[in-house]
XYZ file of C-alpha atoms in Angstrom:
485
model
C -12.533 -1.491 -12.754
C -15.709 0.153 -13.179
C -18.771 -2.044 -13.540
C -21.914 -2.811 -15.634
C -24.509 -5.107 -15.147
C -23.997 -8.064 -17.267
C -27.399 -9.225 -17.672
C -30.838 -9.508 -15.701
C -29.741 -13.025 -15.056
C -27.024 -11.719 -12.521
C -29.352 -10.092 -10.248
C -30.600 -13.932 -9.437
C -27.094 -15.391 -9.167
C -25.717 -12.526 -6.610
C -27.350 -14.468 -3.569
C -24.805 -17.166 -3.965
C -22.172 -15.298 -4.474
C -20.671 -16.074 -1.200
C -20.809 -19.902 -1.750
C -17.690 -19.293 -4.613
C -16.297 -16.331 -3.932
C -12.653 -17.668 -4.297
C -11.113 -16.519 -7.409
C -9.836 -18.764 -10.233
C -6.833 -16.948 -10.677
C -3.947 -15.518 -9.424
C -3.994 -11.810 -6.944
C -1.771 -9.164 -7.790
C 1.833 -9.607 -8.346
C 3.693 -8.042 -5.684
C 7.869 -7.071 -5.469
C 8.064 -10.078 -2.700
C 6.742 -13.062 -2.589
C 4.354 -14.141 0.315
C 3.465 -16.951 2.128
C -0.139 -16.194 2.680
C -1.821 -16.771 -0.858
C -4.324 -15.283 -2.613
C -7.321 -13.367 -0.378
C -10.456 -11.022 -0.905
C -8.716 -8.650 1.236
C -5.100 -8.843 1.632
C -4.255 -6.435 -1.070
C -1.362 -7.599 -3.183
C 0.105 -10.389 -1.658
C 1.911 -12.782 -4.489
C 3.501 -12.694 -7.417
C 6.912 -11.859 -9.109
C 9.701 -9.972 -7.680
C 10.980 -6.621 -8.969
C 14.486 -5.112 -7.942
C 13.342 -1.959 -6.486
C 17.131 -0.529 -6.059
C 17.021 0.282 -9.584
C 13.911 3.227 -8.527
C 16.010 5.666 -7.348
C 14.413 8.910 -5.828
C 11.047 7.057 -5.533
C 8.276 8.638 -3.457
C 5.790 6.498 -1.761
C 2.582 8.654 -1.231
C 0.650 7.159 1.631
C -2.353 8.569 3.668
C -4.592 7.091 6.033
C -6.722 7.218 9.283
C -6.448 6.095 12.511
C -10.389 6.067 13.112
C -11.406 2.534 13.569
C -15.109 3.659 12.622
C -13.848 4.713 9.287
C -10.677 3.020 8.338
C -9.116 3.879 4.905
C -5.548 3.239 3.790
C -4.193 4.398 0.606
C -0.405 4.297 -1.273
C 0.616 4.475 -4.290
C 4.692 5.076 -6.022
C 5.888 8.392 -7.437
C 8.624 7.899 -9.509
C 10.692 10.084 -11.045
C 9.991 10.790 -14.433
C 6.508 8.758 -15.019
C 4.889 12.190 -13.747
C 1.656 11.206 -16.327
C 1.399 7.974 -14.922
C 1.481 9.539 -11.368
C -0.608 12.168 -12.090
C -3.238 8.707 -13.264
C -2.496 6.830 -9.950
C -3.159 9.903 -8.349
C -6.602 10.724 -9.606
C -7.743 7.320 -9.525
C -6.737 7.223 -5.557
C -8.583 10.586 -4.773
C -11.710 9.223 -6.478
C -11.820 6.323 -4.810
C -11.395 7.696 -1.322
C -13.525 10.840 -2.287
C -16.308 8.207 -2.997
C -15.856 6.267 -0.039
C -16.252 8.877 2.514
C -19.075 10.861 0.301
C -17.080 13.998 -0.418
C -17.703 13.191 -4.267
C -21.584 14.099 -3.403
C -21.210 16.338 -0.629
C -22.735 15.961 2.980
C -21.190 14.455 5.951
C -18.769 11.423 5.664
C -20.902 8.370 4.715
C -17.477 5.720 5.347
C -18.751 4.046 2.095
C -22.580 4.569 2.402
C -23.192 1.462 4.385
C -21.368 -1.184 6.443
C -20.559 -4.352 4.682
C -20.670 -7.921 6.175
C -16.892 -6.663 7.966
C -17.881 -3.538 8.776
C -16.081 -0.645 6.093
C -12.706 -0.177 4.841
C -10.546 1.035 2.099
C -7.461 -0.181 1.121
C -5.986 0.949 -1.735
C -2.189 -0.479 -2.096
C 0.431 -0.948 -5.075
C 2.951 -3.226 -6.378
C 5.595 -3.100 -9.260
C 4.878 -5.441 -12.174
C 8.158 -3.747 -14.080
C 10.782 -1.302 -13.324
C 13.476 -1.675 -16.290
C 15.020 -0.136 -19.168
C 12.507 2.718 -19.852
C 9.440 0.324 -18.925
C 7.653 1.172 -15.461
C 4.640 -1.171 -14.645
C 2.139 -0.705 -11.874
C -0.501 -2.757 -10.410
C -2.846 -0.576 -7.836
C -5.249 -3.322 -5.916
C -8.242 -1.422 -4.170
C -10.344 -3.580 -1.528
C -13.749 -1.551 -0.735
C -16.211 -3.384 1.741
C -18.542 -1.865 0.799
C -18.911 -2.675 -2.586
C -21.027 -4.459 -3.969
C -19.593 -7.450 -5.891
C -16.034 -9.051 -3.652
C -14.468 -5.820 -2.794
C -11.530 -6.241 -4.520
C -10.619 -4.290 -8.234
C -7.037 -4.253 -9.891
C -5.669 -2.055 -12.509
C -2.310 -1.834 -13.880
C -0.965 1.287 -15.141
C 2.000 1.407 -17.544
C 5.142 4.302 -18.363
C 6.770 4.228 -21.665
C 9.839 6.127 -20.615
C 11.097 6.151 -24.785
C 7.897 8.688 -25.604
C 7.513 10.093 -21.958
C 3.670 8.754 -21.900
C 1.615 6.645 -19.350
C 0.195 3.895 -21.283
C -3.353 2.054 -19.907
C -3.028 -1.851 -19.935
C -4.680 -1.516 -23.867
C -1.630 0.004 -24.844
C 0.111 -3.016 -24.727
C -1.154 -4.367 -27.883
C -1.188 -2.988 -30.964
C -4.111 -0.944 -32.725
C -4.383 -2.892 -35.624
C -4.490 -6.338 -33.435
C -6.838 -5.533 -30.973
C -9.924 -7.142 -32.935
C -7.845 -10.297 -33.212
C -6.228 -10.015 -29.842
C -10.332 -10.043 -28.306
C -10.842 -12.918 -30.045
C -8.230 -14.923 -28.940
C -9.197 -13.945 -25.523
C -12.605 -14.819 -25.516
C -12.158 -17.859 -26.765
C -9.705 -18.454 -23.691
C -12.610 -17.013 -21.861
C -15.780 -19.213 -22.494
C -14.123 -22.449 -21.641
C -13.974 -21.151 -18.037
C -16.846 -22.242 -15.571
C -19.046 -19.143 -14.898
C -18.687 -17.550 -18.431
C -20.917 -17.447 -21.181
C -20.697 -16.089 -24.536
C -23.247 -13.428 -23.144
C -20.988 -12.435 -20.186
C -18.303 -11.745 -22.328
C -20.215 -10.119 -25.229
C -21.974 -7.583 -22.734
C -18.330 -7.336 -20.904
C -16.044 -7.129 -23.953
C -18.546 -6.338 -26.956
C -18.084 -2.739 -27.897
C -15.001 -0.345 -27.224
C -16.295 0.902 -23.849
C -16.320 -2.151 -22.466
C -12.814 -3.055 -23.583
C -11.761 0.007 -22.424
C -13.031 -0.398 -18.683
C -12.478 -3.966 -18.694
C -9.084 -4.655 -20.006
C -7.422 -2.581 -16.814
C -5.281 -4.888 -15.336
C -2.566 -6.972 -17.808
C 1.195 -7.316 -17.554
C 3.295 -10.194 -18.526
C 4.654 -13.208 -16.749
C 8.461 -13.716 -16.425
C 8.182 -16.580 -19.419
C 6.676 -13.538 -21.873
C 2.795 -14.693 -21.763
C 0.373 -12.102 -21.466
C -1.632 -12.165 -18.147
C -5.306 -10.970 -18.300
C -6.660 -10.132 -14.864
C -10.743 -9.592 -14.319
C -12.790 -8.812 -11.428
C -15.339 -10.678 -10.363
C -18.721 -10.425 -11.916
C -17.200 -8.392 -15.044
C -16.637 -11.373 -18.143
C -18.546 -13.728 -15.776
C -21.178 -14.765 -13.333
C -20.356 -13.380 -9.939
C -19.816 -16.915 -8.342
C -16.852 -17.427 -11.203
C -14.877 -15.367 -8.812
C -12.297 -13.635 -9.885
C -10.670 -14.970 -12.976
C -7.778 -14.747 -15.043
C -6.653 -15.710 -18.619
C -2.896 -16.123 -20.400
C -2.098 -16.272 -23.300
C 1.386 -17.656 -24.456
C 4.128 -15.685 -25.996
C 4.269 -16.807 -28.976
C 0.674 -16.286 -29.419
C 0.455 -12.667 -28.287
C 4.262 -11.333 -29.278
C 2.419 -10.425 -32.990
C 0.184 -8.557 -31.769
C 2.162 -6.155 -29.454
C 2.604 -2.297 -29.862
C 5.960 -1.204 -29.785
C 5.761 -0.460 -26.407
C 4.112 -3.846 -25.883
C 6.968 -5.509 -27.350
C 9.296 -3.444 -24.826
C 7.491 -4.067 -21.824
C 7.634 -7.553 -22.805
C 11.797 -7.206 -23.301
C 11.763 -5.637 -19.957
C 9.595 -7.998 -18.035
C 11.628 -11.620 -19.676
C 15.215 -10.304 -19.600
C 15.076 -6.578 -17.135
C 18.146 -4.481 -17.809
C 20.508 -3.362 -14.817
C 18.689 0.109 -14.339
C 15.352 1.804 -15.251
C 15.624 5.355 -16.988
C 12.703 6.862 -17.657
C 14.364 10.371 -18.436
C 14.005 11.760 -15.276
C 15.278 15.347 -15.630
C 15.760 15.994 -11.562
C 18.854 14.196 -10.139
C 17.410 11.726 -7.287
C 17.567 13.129 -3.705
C 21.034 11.362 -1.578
C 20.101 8.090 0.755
C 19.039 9.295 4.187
C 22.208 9.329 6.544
C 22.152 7.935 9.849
C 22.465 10.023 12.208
C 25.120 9.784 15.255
C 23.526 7.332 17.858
C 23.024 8.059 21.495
C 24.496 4.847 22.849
C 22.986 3.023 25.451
C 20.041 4.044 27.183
C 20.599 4.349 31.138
C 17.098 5.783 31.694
C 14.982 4.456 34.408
C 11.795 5.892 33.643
C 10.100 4.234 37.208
C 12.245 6.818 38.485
C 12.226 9.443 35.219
C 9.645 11.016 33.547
C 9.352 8.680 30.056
C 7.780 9.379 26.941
C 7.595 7.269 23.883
C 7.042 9.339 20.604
C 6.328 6.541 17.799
C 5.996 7.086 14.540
C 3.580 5.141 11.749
C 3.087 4.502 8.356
C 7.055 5.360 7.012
C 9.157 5.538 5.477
C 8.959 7.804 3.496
C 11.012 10.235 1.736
C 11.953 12.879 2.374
C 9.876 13.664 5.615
C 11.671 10.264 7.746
C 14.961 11.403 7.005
C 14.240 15.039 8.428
C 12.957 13.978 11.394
C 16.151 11.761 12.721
C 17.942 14.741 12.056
C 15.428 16.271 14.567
C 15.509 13.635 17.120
C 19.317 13.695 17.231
C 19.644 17.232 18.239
C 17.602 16.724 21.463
C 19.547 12.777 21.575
C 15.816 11.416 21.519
C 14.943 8.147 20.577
C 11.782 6.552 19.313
C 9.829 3.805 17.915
C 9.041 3.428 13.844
C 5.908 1.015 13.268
C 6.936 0.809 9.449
C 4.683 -0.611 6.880
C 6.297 -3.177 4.714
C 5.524 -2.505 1.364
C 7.266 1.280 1.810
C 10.161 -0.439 3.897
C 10.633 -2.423 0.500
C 11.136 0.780 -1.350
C 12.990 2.892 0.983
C 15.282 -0.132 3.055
C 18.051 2.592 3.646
C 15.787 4.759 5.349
C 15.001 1.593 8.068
C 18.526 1.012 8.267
C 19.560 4.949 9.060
C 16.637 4.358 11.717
C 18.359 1.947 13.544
C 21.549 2.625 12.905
C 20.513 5.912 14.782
C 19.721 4.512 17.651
C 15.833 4.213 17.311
C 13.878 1.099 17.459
C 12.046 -0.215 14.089
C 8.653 -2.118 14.288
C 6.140 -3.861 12.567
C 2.901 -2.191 11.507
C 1.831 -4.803 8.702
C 2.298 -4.812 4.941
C 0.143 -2.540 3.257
C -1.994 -1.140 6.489
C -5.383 -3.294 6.544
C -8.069 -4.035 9.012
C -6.423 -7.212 10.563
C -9.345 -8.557 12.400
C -10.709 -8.723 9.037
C -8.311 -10.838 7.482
C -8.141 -14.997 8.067
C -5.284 -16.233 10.315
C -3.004 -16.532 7.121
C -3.773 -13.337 5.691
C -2.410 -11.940 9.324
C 0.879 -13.977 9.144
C 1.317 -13.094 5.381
C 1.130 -9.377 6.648
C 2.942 -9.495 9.475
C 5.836 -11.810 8.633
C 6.617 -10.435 4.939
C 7.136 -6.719 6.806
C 9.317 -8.720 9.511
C 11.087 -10.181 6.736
C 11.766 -6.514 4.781
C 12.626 -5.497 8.009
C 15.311 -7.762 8.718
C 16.539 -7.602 5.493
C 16.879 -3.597 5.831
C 18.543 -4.031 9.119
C 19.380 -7.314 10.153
C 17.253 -7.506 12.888
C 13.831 -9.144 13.213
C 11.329 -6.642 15.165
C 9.800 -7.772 18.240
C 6.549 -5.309 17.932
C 3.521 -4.692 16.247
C 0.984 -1.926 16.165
C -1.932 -3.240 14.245
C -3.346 -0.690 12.155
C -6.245 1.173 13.665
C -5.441 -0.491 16.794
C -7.874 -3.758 15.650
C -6.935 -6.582 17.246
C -8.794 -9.619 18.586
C -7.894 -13.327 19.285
C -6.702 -14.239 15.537
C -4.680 -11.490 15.806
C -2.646 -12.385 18.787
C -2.827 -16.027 17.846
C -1.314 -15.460 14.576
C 2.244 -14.026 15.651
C 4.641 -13.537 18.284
C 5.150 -10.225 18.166
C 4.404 -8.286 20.825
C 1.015 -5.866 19.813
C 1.540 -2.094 20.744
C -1.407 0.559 20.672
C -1.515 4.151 22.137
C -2.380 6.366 24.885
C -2.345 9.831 22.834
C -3.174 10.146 19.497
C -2.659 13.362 17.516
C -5.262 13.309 15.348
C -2.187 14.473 12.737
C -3.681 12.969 9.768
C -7.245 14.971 10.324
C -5.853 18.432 10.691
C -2.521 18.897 8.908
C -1.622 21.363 11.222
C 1.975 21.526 12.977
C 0.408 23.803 15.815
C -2.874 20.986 16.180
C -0.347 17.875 16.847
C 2.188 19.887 18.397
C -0.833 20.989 21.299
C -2.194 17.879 21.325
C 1.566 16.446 22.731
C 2.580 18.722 25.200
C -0.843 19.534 26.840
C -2.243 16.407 26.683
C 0.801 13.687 26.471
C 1.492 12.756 30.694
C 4.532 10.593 32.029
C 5.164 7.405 30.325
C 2.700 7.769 27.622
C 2.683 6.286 24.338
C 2.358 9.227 21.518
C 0.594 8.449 17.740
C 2.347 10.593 15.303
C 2.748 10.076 11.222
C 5.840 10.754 9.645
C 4.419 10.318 6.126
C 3.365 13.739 6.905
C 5.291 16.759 6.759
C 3.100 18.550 8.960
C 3.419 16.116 11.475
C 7.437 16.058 11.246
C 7.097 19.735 11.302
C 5.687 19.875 14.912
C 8.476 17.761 16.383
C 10.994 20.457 17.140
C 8.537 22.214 19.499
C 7.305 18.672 21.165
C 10.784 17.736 21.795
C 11.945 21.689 22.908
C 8.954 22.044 25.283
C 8.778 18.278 26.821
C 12.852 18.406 26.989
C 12.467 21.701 28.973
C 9.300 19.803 31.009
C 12.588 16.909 32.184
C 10.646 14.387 29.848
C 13.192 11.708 28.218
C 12.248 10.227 25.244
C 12.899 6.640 24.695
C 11.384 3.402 22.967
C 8.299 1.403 23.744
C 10.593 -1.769 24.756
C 12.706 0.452 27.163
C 9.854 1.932 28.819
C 8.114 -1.642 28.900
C 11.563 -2.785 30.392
C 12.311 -0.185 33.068
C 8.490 0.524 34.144
């Protein structure tokens, strides 16, 4: 959400922000539920479940870094069909990242413009709030340390498959009721500690407030309408966030058309979504034949261990098994959890290939930034969508940006994994860059950092494994090098 000052008043009250910053309300929904609660920083990590077979063909576009300095994290779905509400997500990423690194002014990268009480980071991750009928529904949650106010802004953003538009949370209710609809919500709104009739007349008073402010709403499995603000927008900044519903039977009248639907769609889904996609999805990723057991004894062999972070995704995973099997390679995935979610058939045609599948958190924060819950939350939910995938609980971690401290290791048994080379794949885009930086650099029993969310990356594999094959390098996992070393 973009922000205004309130009043003069909230200039005073910002020094104690930090005494309440809790929020009053709910995070973000998510498609699984976790144990870890609501949190400043762990992205979206409650809420309702959505049955994410029915989003067939779905893309997950991810980027990130691998700079500790300067780490940023973004994701957000491309489904087929809602190519307006994409093309939204999409700009509203960019912007976000362009601003945090400084390319939206120009100069060298600024990393935010100044280190906040953590240090920097941006995390920019997504959940479904609806994928049914011809109703899509899509929460983006953006943590920036640097901000100013608690670093964390929501917005849903809504596809109304029947007319082929993307629809802003506003679109939910109905022209005519939107006068009436404010109303009602403020109401809701002043009997909350924190908020004043001036907060929410300098937040909600005129259409450009309403139109920045009422980002983020989407409806509850019983039909209410769920109002989501960030802090220091209707309220005082020590209000935290907070959040208002309204029941059914209050809101129902006022609903647009497409309201009403998303409503429908939300209470009672049907079987499949169809948003009028005119491309047939692309097939499930086959599995490709697996090696069989690995004899090699790499205190005796030259080892390397290729591993691969931030899948899967499609199509780019897929390709490279087929890659790896031609040369009978094997390596190590460190998946992140809200992408195995989308794409479990991918992490099963992983395994089932002979490669080893690990965890590399939920949606790819700073973890030494997070409190011991927030860690578990992250780490056990992508165990869980792991196991569920597969049937197999991982027995690794990489933590993202290799962070890791005491809280870290204290907060799960999984066994952390970092790197000896890393690529640098996500800097250059270049197949020729990573594929140099492997077979000049990369020495016996090394641990490689590539990124399959990258086709450039997947592109360079052919050569690394061709060259390093030729070289009498064997490629194998991280827990049968740790095992035979």
């Amino acid at each position: 959400m973009p922000r205004r000052t309130l009043a003069p008043v909230l200039l005073l009250l910002g020094s104690f922000a930090l005494t309440a910053a809790c929020s009053t309300g709910s995070p973000p929904a998510d498609s699984v539920p976790s144990p870890g609660g609501p949190s400043r920083t762990g992205g979206n990590d409650t809420g309702t479940q959505v049955d994410l077979t029915k989003l067939q063909g779905v893309n997950i576009v991810s980027d990130s870094s691998t700079d500790p300095s300067c780490p940023w994290a973004t994701s957000y779905p491309d489904v087929p069909g809602a190519d307006a509400m994409t093309a939204a997500m999409k700009k509203q990423v960019e912007g976000r990242l362009a601003g945090f690194l400084g390319e939206d002014i120009g100069g060298p990268p600024s990393c935010g413009g100044a280190d906040g009480p953590e240090g920097p980071e941006l995390n920019v991750s997504f959940s479904f709030l609806v994928a049914s009928g011809d109703v899509l529904g899509v929460r983006l949650a953006t943590v920036d340390r640097t901000s100013n106010a608690d670093g964390l802004d929501t917005r849903a953003y809504w596809y109304d498959g029947a007319a082929k538009k993307y629809r802003p949370s506003r679109g939910l209710i109905a022209d005519s009721s939107r006068d009436a609809f404010v109303a009602a919500l403020t109401k809701r709104l002043e009997k909350r500690e924190g908020v004043t009739p001036d907060t929410v007349e300098a937040a909600l008073g005129d259409q450009e407030g309403r139109d920045a402010y009422l980002d983020d709403m989407a409806f509850t499995a019983d039909g209410d309408l769920k109002v989501d603000f960030d802090r220091g927008t209707v309220g005082f900044p020590p209000a935290g966030r907070i959040s208002v519903a309204l029941p059914g039977a209050t809101v129902t009248p006022w609903l647009s058309g497409f309201g009403s639907r998303a409503q429908k769609q939300t209470t009672a889904p049907d079987d499949k979504l169809d948003l009028g996609a005119v491309q047939t999805p692309a097939p499930s990723v086959s599995a490709q034949p697996d090696p069989g057991e690995d004899s090699t004894d790499c205190s005796r062999i030259k080892c390397i261990a290729l591993t691969f972070d931030d899948g899967p995704a499609a199509p780019e995973t897929g390709t490279l098994l087929k890659y790896l099997a031609q040369y009978k390679a094997r390596a190590t995935f460190f998946v992140v959890g809200q992408n195995v979610a989308a794409h479990p058939d991918i992490v099963r045609a992983e395994m089932k290939s002979g490669h080893e599948v690990a965890n590399h958190s939920w949606n790819h924060p700073v973890l030494t930034n997070l409190t011991p819950a927030q860690i578990r939350s992250q780490l056990e939910r992508t165990s869980a969508a792991i196991k569920a995938a597969t049937g197999k609980e991982p027995t690794l971690f990489r933590p993202p940006y290799g962070a890791i401290d005491g809280n870290v290791r204290a907060a799960t048994s999984l066994s952390p994994v970092l790197w000896d080379r890393d690529t640098l794949d996500w800097k250059t885009h270049d197949p020729a860059e990573v594929t140099k930086t492997v077979i000049f650099q990369a020495e016996r029993n090394d641990v490689v950092l590539i990124h399959d969310i990258h086709p450039t990356s997947v592109a360079a594999v052919p050569e690394i494994l061709r060259t390093l094959t030729a070289r009498g390098y064997h490629f194998v996992t991280i827990s049968h090098l740790r095992a035979t070393l």
